XYZ file of N, CA and C in Angstrom:
585
model
N -12.552 -11.007 -24.221
C -11.194 -10.508 -24.387
C -10.981 -9.199 -23.617
N -12.014 -8.341 -23.621
C -11.908 -7.077 -22.889
C -11.710 -7.341 -21.407
N -12.501 -8.268 -20.864
C -12.399 -8.591 -19.442
C -11.028 -9.174 -19.129
N -10.549 -10.075 -19.973
C -9.239 -10.695 -19.743
C -8.111 -9.662 -19.798
N -8.255 -8.684 -20.655
C -7.201 -7.681 -20.831
C -7.201 -6.625 -19.735
N -8.300 -6.506 -19.004
C -8.378 -5.448 -17.988
C -7.924 -5.971 -16.631
N -7.427 -5.066 -15.823
C -7.033 -5.398 -14.466
C -8.286 -5.482 -13.619
N -8.521 -6.640 -13.029
C -9.760 -6.809 -12.255
C -9.556 -6.539 -10.774
N -8.318 -6.652 -10.297
C -8.040 -6.457 -8.883
C -7.211 -5.191 -8.720
N -7.730 -4.193 -8.011
C -7.021 -2.935 -7.822
C -7.021 -2.559 -6.348
N -6.107 -1.671 -5.987
C -6.006 -1.183 -4.618
C -5.979 0.342 -4.649
N -6.289 0.990 -3.520
C -6.255 2.453 -3.505
C -4.898 3.036 -3.876
N -3.836 2.312 -3.599
C -2.508 2.841 -3.906
C -1.900 2.227 -5.164
N -2.700 1.534 -5.958
C -2.136 0.852 -7.127
C -1.609 1.825 -8.185
N -1.994 3.073 -8.078
C -1.451 4.066 -8.997
C 0.033 4.286 -8.704
N 0.394 4.122 -7.425
C 1.784 4.284 -7.005
C 2.450 2.921 -6.957
N 3.773 2.927 -7.008
C 4.519 1.682 -6.919
C 4.405 1.116 -5.514
N 4.284 -0.214 -5.410
C 4.252 -0.882 -4.116
C 5.577 -1.585 -3.871
N 5.987 -1.639 -2.615
C 7.202 -2.348 -2.252
C 6.884 -3.813 -2.072
N 7.588 -4.667 -2.776
C 7.432 -6.103 -2.611
C 8.499 -6.580 -1.647
N 8.066 -7.100 -0.494
C 9.034 -7.546 0.494
C 9.811 -8.748 -0.011
N 9.206 -9.564 -0.871
C 9.944 -10.695 -1.433
C 11.086 -10.197 -2.306
N 10.902 -9.044 -2.965
C 11.974 -8.474 -3.775
C 13.172 -8.064 -2.914
N 12.888 -7.627 -1.678
C 13.975 -7.225 -0.797
C 14.909 -8.386 -0.501
N 14.329 -9.582 -0.358
C 15.128 -10.738 0.017
C 16.047 -11.192 -1.112
N 15.711 -10.856 -2.340
C 16.549 -11.275 -3.457
C 17.404 -10.140 -4.019
N 17.128 -8.905 -3.584
C 17.853 -7.757 -4.134
C 19.281 -7.717 -3.609
N 20.267 -7.347 -4.460
C 21.649 -7.272 -4.003
C 21.879 -6.128 -3.029
N 21.085 -5.070 -3.087
C 21.226 -3.933 -2.187
C 19.983 -3.080 -2.249
N 19.893 -2.138 -1.347
C 18.724 -1.258 -1.312
C 19.190 0.150 -1.616
N 18.557 0.775 -2.589
C 18.850 2.160 -2.913
C 17.981 3.057 -2.030
N 18.168 4.364 -2.135
C 17.464 5.317 -1.278
C 15.962 5.196 -1.335
N 15.420 5.041 -2.543
C 13.965 4.980 -2.676
C 13.393 3.718 -2.016
N 14.061 2.582 -2.210
C 13.602 1.349 -1.586
C 13.710 1.425 -0.069
N 14.780 2.064 0.431
C 14.938 2.231 1.877
C 13.806 3.087 2.434
N 13.417 4.131 1.708
C 12.305 4.981 2.149
C 11.001 4.195 2.195
N 10.798 3.346 1.194
C 9.583 2.528 1.190
C 9.606 1.496 2.322
N 10.797 0.968 2.606
C 10.926 0.029 3.713
C 10.584 0.721 5.035
N 11.004 1.967 5.192
C 10.644 2.752 6.380
C 9.113 2.858 6.475
N 8.469 3.075 5.349
C 7.009 3.155 5.339
C 6.356 1.854 5.752
N 6.848 0.738 5.234
C 6.289 -0.577 5.578
C 6.458 -0.859 7.066
N 7.662 -0.630 7.584
C 7.921 -0.907 8.999
C 7.145 0.064 9.891
N 7.067 1.335 9.484
C 6.294 2.314 10.259
C 4.829 1.913 10.373
N 4.236 1.475 9.259
C 2.843 1.010 9.293
C 2.700 -0.217 10.191
N 3.667 -1.123 10.101
C 3.626 -2.344 10.912
C 3.638 -2.002 12.402
N 4.493 -1.074 12.800
C 4.571 -0.690 14.213
C 3.270 -0.059 14.674
N 2.701 0.823 13.853
C 1.473 1.513 14.254
C 0.239 0.616 14.201
N 0.327 -0.461 13.452
C -0.819 -1.375 13.321
C -1.321 -1.866 14.675
N -0.421 -2.162 15.575
C -0.842 -2.672 16.879
C -0.603 -1.700 18.015
N -0.367 -0.432 17.672
C 0.009 0.542 18.696
C -1.191 1.041 19.486
N -1.011 1.173 20.794
C -2.020 1.750 21.680
C -1.668 3.224 21.872
N -2.471 4.102 21.289
C -2.163 5.530 21.332
C -2.318 6.139 22.719
N -2.854 5.389 23.666
C -2.909 5.878 25.039
C -1.507 5.900 25.655
N -0.573 5.144 25.067
C 0.798 5.109 25.570
C 1.565 6.337 25.090
N 2.650 6.636 25.778
C 3.460 7.780 25.374
C 4.213 7.435 24.085
N 4.487 8.442 23.309
C 5.145 8.218 22.026
C 6.575 7.705 22.194
N 7.224 7.989 23.332
C 8.582 7.483 23.566
C 8.619 5.960 23.561
N 7.499 5.342 23.893
C 7.441 3.887 23.939
C 7.421 3.258 22.542
N 7.258 4.097 21.513
C 7.346 3.588 20.139
C 8.783 3.199 19.780
N 9.746 3.939 20.294
C 11.136 3.800 19.863
C 11.726 2.406 20.113
N 11.465 1.763 21.270
C 12.019 0.419 21.468
C 11.440 -0.636 20.519
N 10.390 -0.316 19.802
C 9.797 -1.274 18.865
C 10.482 -1.247 17.499
N 11.343 -0.284 17.291
C 11.955 -0.122 15.970
C 12.882 -1.286 15.626
N 13.861 -1.590 16.482
C 14.836 -2.632 16.148
C 14.199 -4.006 15.933
N 13.304 -4.469 16.831
C 12.677 -5.775 16.572
C 11.859 -5.792 15.275
N 11.270 -4.662 14.931
C 10.478 -4.593 13.696
C 11.382 -4.626 12.471
N 12.534 -3.972 12.555
C 13.493 -4.038 11.450
C 13.947 -5.481 11.253
N 14.203 -6.195 12.372
C 14.620 -7.604 12.285
C 13.600 -8.430 11.513
N 12.336 -8.099 11.683
C 11.270 -8.865 11.031
C 11.267 -8.676 9.510
N 11.623 -7.497 9.047
C 11.497 -7.170 7.628
C 12.805 -7.127 6.842
N 13.909 -6.879 7.518
C 15.151 -6.663 6.795
C 15.993 -7.939 6.786
N 16.255 -8.493 5.610
C 17.072 -9.709 5.543
C 18.506 -9.442 6.010
N 19.156 -10.467 6.574
C 20.495 -10.276 7.148
C 21.516 -9.699 6.175
N 21.443 -10.054 4.889
C 22.456 -9.560 3.958
C 22.309 -8.067 3.643
N 21.273 -7.436 4.195
C 21.086 -6.004 3.954
C 21.304 -5.176 5.224
N 22.108 -5.701 6.133
C 22.343 -5.002 7.396
C 23.036 -3.657 7.219
N 23.637 -3.423 6.052
C 24.313 -2.141 5.844
C 23.324 -0.973 5.816
N 22.066 -1.245 5.568
C 21.076 -0.160 5.564
C 20.312 -0.062 6.886
N 20.598 -0.996 7.810
C 19.868 -1.032 9.080
C 19.910 0.305 9.813
N 21.101 0.888 9.949
C 21.208 2.137 10.717
C 20.463 3.269 10.027
N 20.489 3.283 8.695
C 19.772 4.322 7.950
C 18.264 4.205 8.183
N 17.759 2.978 8.120
C 16.323 2.743 8.335
C 15.957 3.052 9.780
N 16.789 2.604 10.729
C 16.516 2.848 12.156
C 16.520 4.343 12.469
N 17.479 5.064 11.932
C 17.546 6.512 12.169
C 16.326 7.221 11.595
N 15.927 6.802 10.405
C 14.776 7.422 9.759
C 13.495 7.164 10.555
N 13.314 5.922 11.018
C 12.127 5.597 11.822
C 12.145 6.349 13.149
N 13.309 6.454 13.766
C 13.420 7.173 15.044
C 13.032 8.634 14.867
N 13.579 9.263 13.843
C 13.247 10.667 13.564
C 11.755 10.833 13.273
N 11.216 9.915 12.475
C 9.798 10.004 12.111
C 8.897 9.869 13.333
N 9.165 8.879 14.183
C 8.306 8.667 15.343
C 8.487 9.745 16.401
N 9.669 10.325 16.505
C 9.841 11.452 17.438
C 9.016 12.650 16.988
N 9.045 12.926 15.692
C 8.268 14.048 15.152
C 6.778 13.792 15.305
N 6.341 12.614 14.876
C 4.918 12.273 14.966
C 4.456 12.249 16.419
N 5.272 11.684 17.298
C 4.895 11.575 18.712
C 4.736 12.910 19.406
N 5.411 13.939 18.913
C 5.322 15.275 19.505
C 4.259 16.135 18.828
N 3.540 15.561 17.876
C 2.610 16.356 17.066
C 1.194 16.408 17.640
N 0.451 17.376 17.142
C -0.967 17.490 17.486
C -1.741 16.268 16.984
N -1.325 15.704 15.865
C -1.994 14.513 15.322
C -1.915 13.348 16.297
N -0.758 13.151 16.915
C -0.622 12.076 17.899
C -1.498 12.366 19.113
N -1.519 13.618 19.554
C -2.351 14.001 20.704
C -3.829 13.749 20.414
N -4.258 14.005 19.166
C -5.653 13.724 18.780
C -5.970 12.245 18.924
N -5.065 11.415 18.417
C -5.286 9.969 18.494
C -5.270 9.474 19.936
N -4.472 10.111 20.776
C -4.445 9.732 22.200
C -5.786 9.992 22.873
N -6.466 11.056 22.450
C -7.735 11.399 23.091
C -8.947 10.810 22.363
N -8.713 10.138 21.252
C -9.804 9.568 20.456
C -10.143 8.151 20.925
N -11.306 7.697 20.486
C -11.687 6.293 20.666
C -11.345 5.600 19.352
N -10.397 4.674 19.401
C -9.987 3.955 18.197
C -11.023 2.868 17.916
N -11.649 2.955 16.750
C -12.692 1.991 16.375
C -12.128 0.815 15.579
N -11.039 1.048 14.870
C -10.436 -0.033 14.096
C -9.069 0.359 13.596
N -8.201 -0.632 13.471
C -6.862 -0.451 12.904
C -6.686 -1.472 11.803
N -6.029 -1.072 10.735
C -5.788 -1.973 9.615
C -7.085 -2.691 9.229
N -8.106 -1.891 8.962
C -9.442 -2.410 8.650
C -9.485 -2.799 7.168
N -9.608 -4.108 6.876
C -9.611 -4.539 5.471
C -10.982 -4.332 4.828
N -10.976 -4.112 3.534
C -12.243 -4.046 2.802
C -12.053 -4.603 1.397
N -13.132 -5.148 0.859
C -13.201 -5.610 -0.529
C -14.569 -5.194 -1.030
N -14.616 -4.585 -2.214
C -15.911 -4.161 -2.740
C -15.866 -4.118 -4.264
N -17.018 -4.286 -4.905
C -17.065 -4.126 -6.364
C -16.668 -2.704 -6.725
N -15.996 -2.551 -7.872
C -15.532 -1.224 -8.263
C -15.579 -1.087 -9.776
N -16.150 -0.002 -10.222
C -16.211 0.244 -11.665
C -16.888 -0.889 -12.390
N -16.410 -1.171 -13.590
C -16.955 -2.270 -14.365
C -16.043 -3.476 -14.259
N -16.576 -4.529 -13.673
C -15.865 -5.813 -13.575
C -14.546 -5.722 -12.806
N -14.495 -4.872 -11.808
C -13.296 -4.769 -10.991
C -13.628 -4.972 -9.519
N -12.606 -5.312 -8.762
C -12.735 -5.471 -7.316
C -11.702 -4.553 -6.670
N -12.160 -3.713 -5.756
C -11.262 -2.825 -5.010
C -10.991 -3.463 -3.654
N -9.720 -3.626 -3.335
C -9.333 -4.205 -2.056
C -8.329 -3.288 -1.399
N -8.486 -3.064 -0.118
C -7.554 -2.199 0.579
C -7.629 -2.381 2.076
N -6.852 -1.579 2.766
C -6.802 -1.607 4.225
C -6.773 -0.163 4.710
N -7.690 0.165 5.598
C -7.742 1.505 6.191
C -6.866 1.490 7.441
N -5.920 2.413 7.517
C -4.957 2.401 8.621
C -5.622 2.534 9.983
N -6.486 3.515 10.132
C -7.150 3.682 11.431
C -8.478 4.420 11.242
N -9.474 3.974 11.998
C -10.774 4.655 12.062
C -10.986 5.004 13.530
N -11.325 6.261 13.781
C -11.497 6.669 15.174
C -12.662 7.637 15.328
N -13.125 7.778 16.588
C -14.187 8.727 16.921
C -13.595 9.798 17.820
N -13.858 11.054 17.463
C -13.379 12.176 18.262
C -14.414 13.289 18.195
N -14.825 13.770 19.352
C -15.803 14.860 19.443
C -17.071 14.559 18.639
N -17.520 13.326 18.721
C -18.777 12.941 18.075
C -18.679 12.694 16.581
N -17.485 12.798 16.002
C -17.306 12.565 14.568
C -16.479 11.310 14.338
N -16.779 10.624 13.247
C -15.996 9.466 12.834
C -14.946 9.942 11.832
N -13.712 9.509 12.054
C -12.588 9.889 11.198
C -11.934 8.659 10.588
N -11.592 8.764 9.326
C -10.772 7.774 8.636
C -9.403 8.429 8.497
N -8.337 7.715 8.879
C -7.000 8.296 8.757
C -6.077 7.337 8.019
N -5.229 7.924 7.183
C -4.264 7.158 6.402
C -2.876 7.716 6.696
N -1.967 6.830 7.151
C -0.604 7.252 7.441
C 0.174 7.441 6.147
N 0.925 8.519 6.073
C 1.826 8.761 4.954
C 3.230 9.002 5.500
N 4.212 8.347 4.898
C 5.593 8.487 5.363
C 6.441 9.278 4.364
N 5.775 10.026 3.493
C 6.471 10.863 2.510
C 7.392 11.861 3.217
N 8.490 12.169 2.555
C 9.340 13.257 3.049
C 8.729 14.564 2.557
N 8.097 15.269 3.468
C 7.454 16.535 3.125
C 7.508 17.458 4.334
N 7.345 18.733 4.102
C 7.319 19.701 5.196
C 5.867 20.001 5.556
N 5.689 20.685 6.656
C 4.340 21.061 7.079
C 3.668 21.913 6.011
N 4.427 22.852 5.430
C 3.829 23.739 4.425
C 3.519 23.003 3.115
N 4.273 21.950 2.798
C 4.043 21.200 1.565
C 2.957 20.135 1.696
N 2.624 19.769 2.936
C 1.704 18.647 3.172
C 0.325 18.815 2.520
N -0.310 19.996 2.558
C -1.626 20.111 1.914
C -1.588 19.807 0.414
N -0.576 20.293 -0.286
C -0.464 20.002 -1.718
C -0.191 18.528 -1.947
N 0.626 17.920 -1.087
C 0.915 16.494 -1.205
C -0.349 15.672 -0.968
N -1.173 16.105 -0.012
C -2.429 15.392 0.267
C -3.344 15.391 -0.951
N -3.346 16.482 -1.695
C -4.188 16.554 -2.903
C -3.797 15.496 -3.923
N -2.516 15.115 -3.944
C -2.069 14.070 -4.860
C -2.693 12.716 -4.521
N -3.103 12.559 -3.269
C -3.694 11.316 -2.803
C -5.215 11.408 -2.653
N -5.812 12.439 -3.209
C -7.260 12.658 -3.025
C -8.082 11.459 -3.485
N -7.624 10.768 -4.544
C -8.367 9.600 -5.023
C -8.422 8.509 -3.951
N -7.355 8.367 -3.167
C -7.366 7.379 -2.086
C -8.394 7.747 -1.025
N -8.454 9.022 -0.677
C -9.433 9.472 0.308
C -10.847 9.150 -0.157
N -11.134 9.379 -1.437
C -12.469 9.094 -1.982
C -12.773 7.601 -1.911
N -11.792 6.761 -2.199
C -11.998 5.308 -2.144
C -12.259 4.860 -0.716
N -11.469 5.358 0.237
C -11.667 4.964 1.632
C -13.028 5.421 2.157
N -13.446 6.620 1.785
C -14.778 7.085 2.189
C -15.865 6.170 1.625
N -15.708 5.812 0.360
C -16.678 4.915 -0.280
C -16.697 3.559 0.420
N -15.539 3.055 0.792
C -15.465 1.771 1.492
C -16.182 1.840 2.833
N -15.967 2.922 3.571
C -16.626 3.075 4.872
C -18.136 3.183 4.693
N -18.570 3.901 3.659
C -19.998 4.029 3.385
C -20.613 2.680 3.029
N -19.987 1.965 2.096
C -20.546 0.696 1.619
C -20.397 -0.447 2.618
N -19.213 -0.563 3.187
C -18.914 -1.747 3.997
C -19.299 -1.591 5.469
N -19.212 -0.390 6.004
C -19.513 -0.176 7.413
C -20.837 0.551 7.632
N -21.443 1.028 6.553
C -22.740 1.690 6.674
C -22.673 3.046 7.353
N -21.500 3.691 7.345
C -21.368 5.019 7.944
C -21.470 6.063 6.842
N -22.505 6.867 6.894
C -22.700 7.838 5.818
C -21.876 9.108 6.015
N -21.532 9.415 7.243
C -20.761 10.619 7.528
C -19.426 10.238 8.159
N -18.354 10.420 7.431
C -17.022 10.164 7.970
C -16.061 11.193 7.399
N -15.269 11.789 8.263
C -14.263 12.750 7.832
C -12.976 11.999 7.514
N -12.142 12.614 6.693
C -10.915 11.950 6.268
C -9.709 12.817 6.567
N -8.622 12.138 6.976
C -7.397 12.857 7.302
C -6.172 12.039 6.889
N -5.247 12.688 6.203
C -3.943 12.091 5.952
C -3.028 12.510 7.089
N -2.326 11.553 7.675
C -1.382 11.839 8.747
C 0.034 11.695 8.191
N 0.672 12.822 7.942
C 2.041 12.826 7.429
C 2.996 12.686 8.624
N 3.489 11.473 8.822
C 4.226 11.150 10.044
C 5.555 11.892 10.141
N 6.260 12.014 9.025
C 7.579 12.679 9.072
C 7.448 14.171 9.369
N 6.360 14.781 8.893
C 6.149 16.213 9.132
C 5.387 16.449 10.426
N 4.749 15.396 10.953
C 3.974 15.548 12.177
C 2.755 16.411 11.993
N 2.074 16.245 10.858
C 0.910 17.076 10.570
C -0.202 16.237 9.952
N -1.441 16.582 10.286
C -2.600 15.956 9.675
C -3.233 16.930 8.688
N -3.680 16.404 7.562
C -4.353 17.228 6.543
C -5.722 16.624 6.280
N -6.768 17.413 6.532
C -8.141 16.949 6.304
C -8.517 17.133 4.846
N -9.213 16.145 4.288
C -9.731 16.254 2.933
C -11.226 15.985 2.955
């Protein structure tokens, strides 16, 4: 009974609410919070296959086709809001030191999936946004699309410290890398925070 009553499948972000794309297709409209989460989903999708050797301006033409993929036709009233938000986010991120770091890094993996035993009778499943090598160090990076300022980003990163610990553990267990640094990349603020 204890096993049946407990959640056996968890994710690093399960503490936070997740956006269900199927819910978008049936929802009568999108409120501000859902639109922000949709920006996060589409932003991750665009970066999933992005070549950081390219200039950041080349990210912008990918916005509209990506919105078409995720936004159902009956929700076109939020299209401009989502497009504007993504444009602003990618312009800020593209001009940041974090983007420049990724341009000069060797990308080892993007959207790296992992599954591992966790706690008692649980399975942890997740996806690491990007793993890269820079200056002889291996880095794990997680994109965040939170609305935050540069000065607020370190405190915001602390709220996600449990995710950083899980991703480090996944890299240790699944990839056999004992030394890996971790960084949250706050795309809207254009800043990276190391944990």
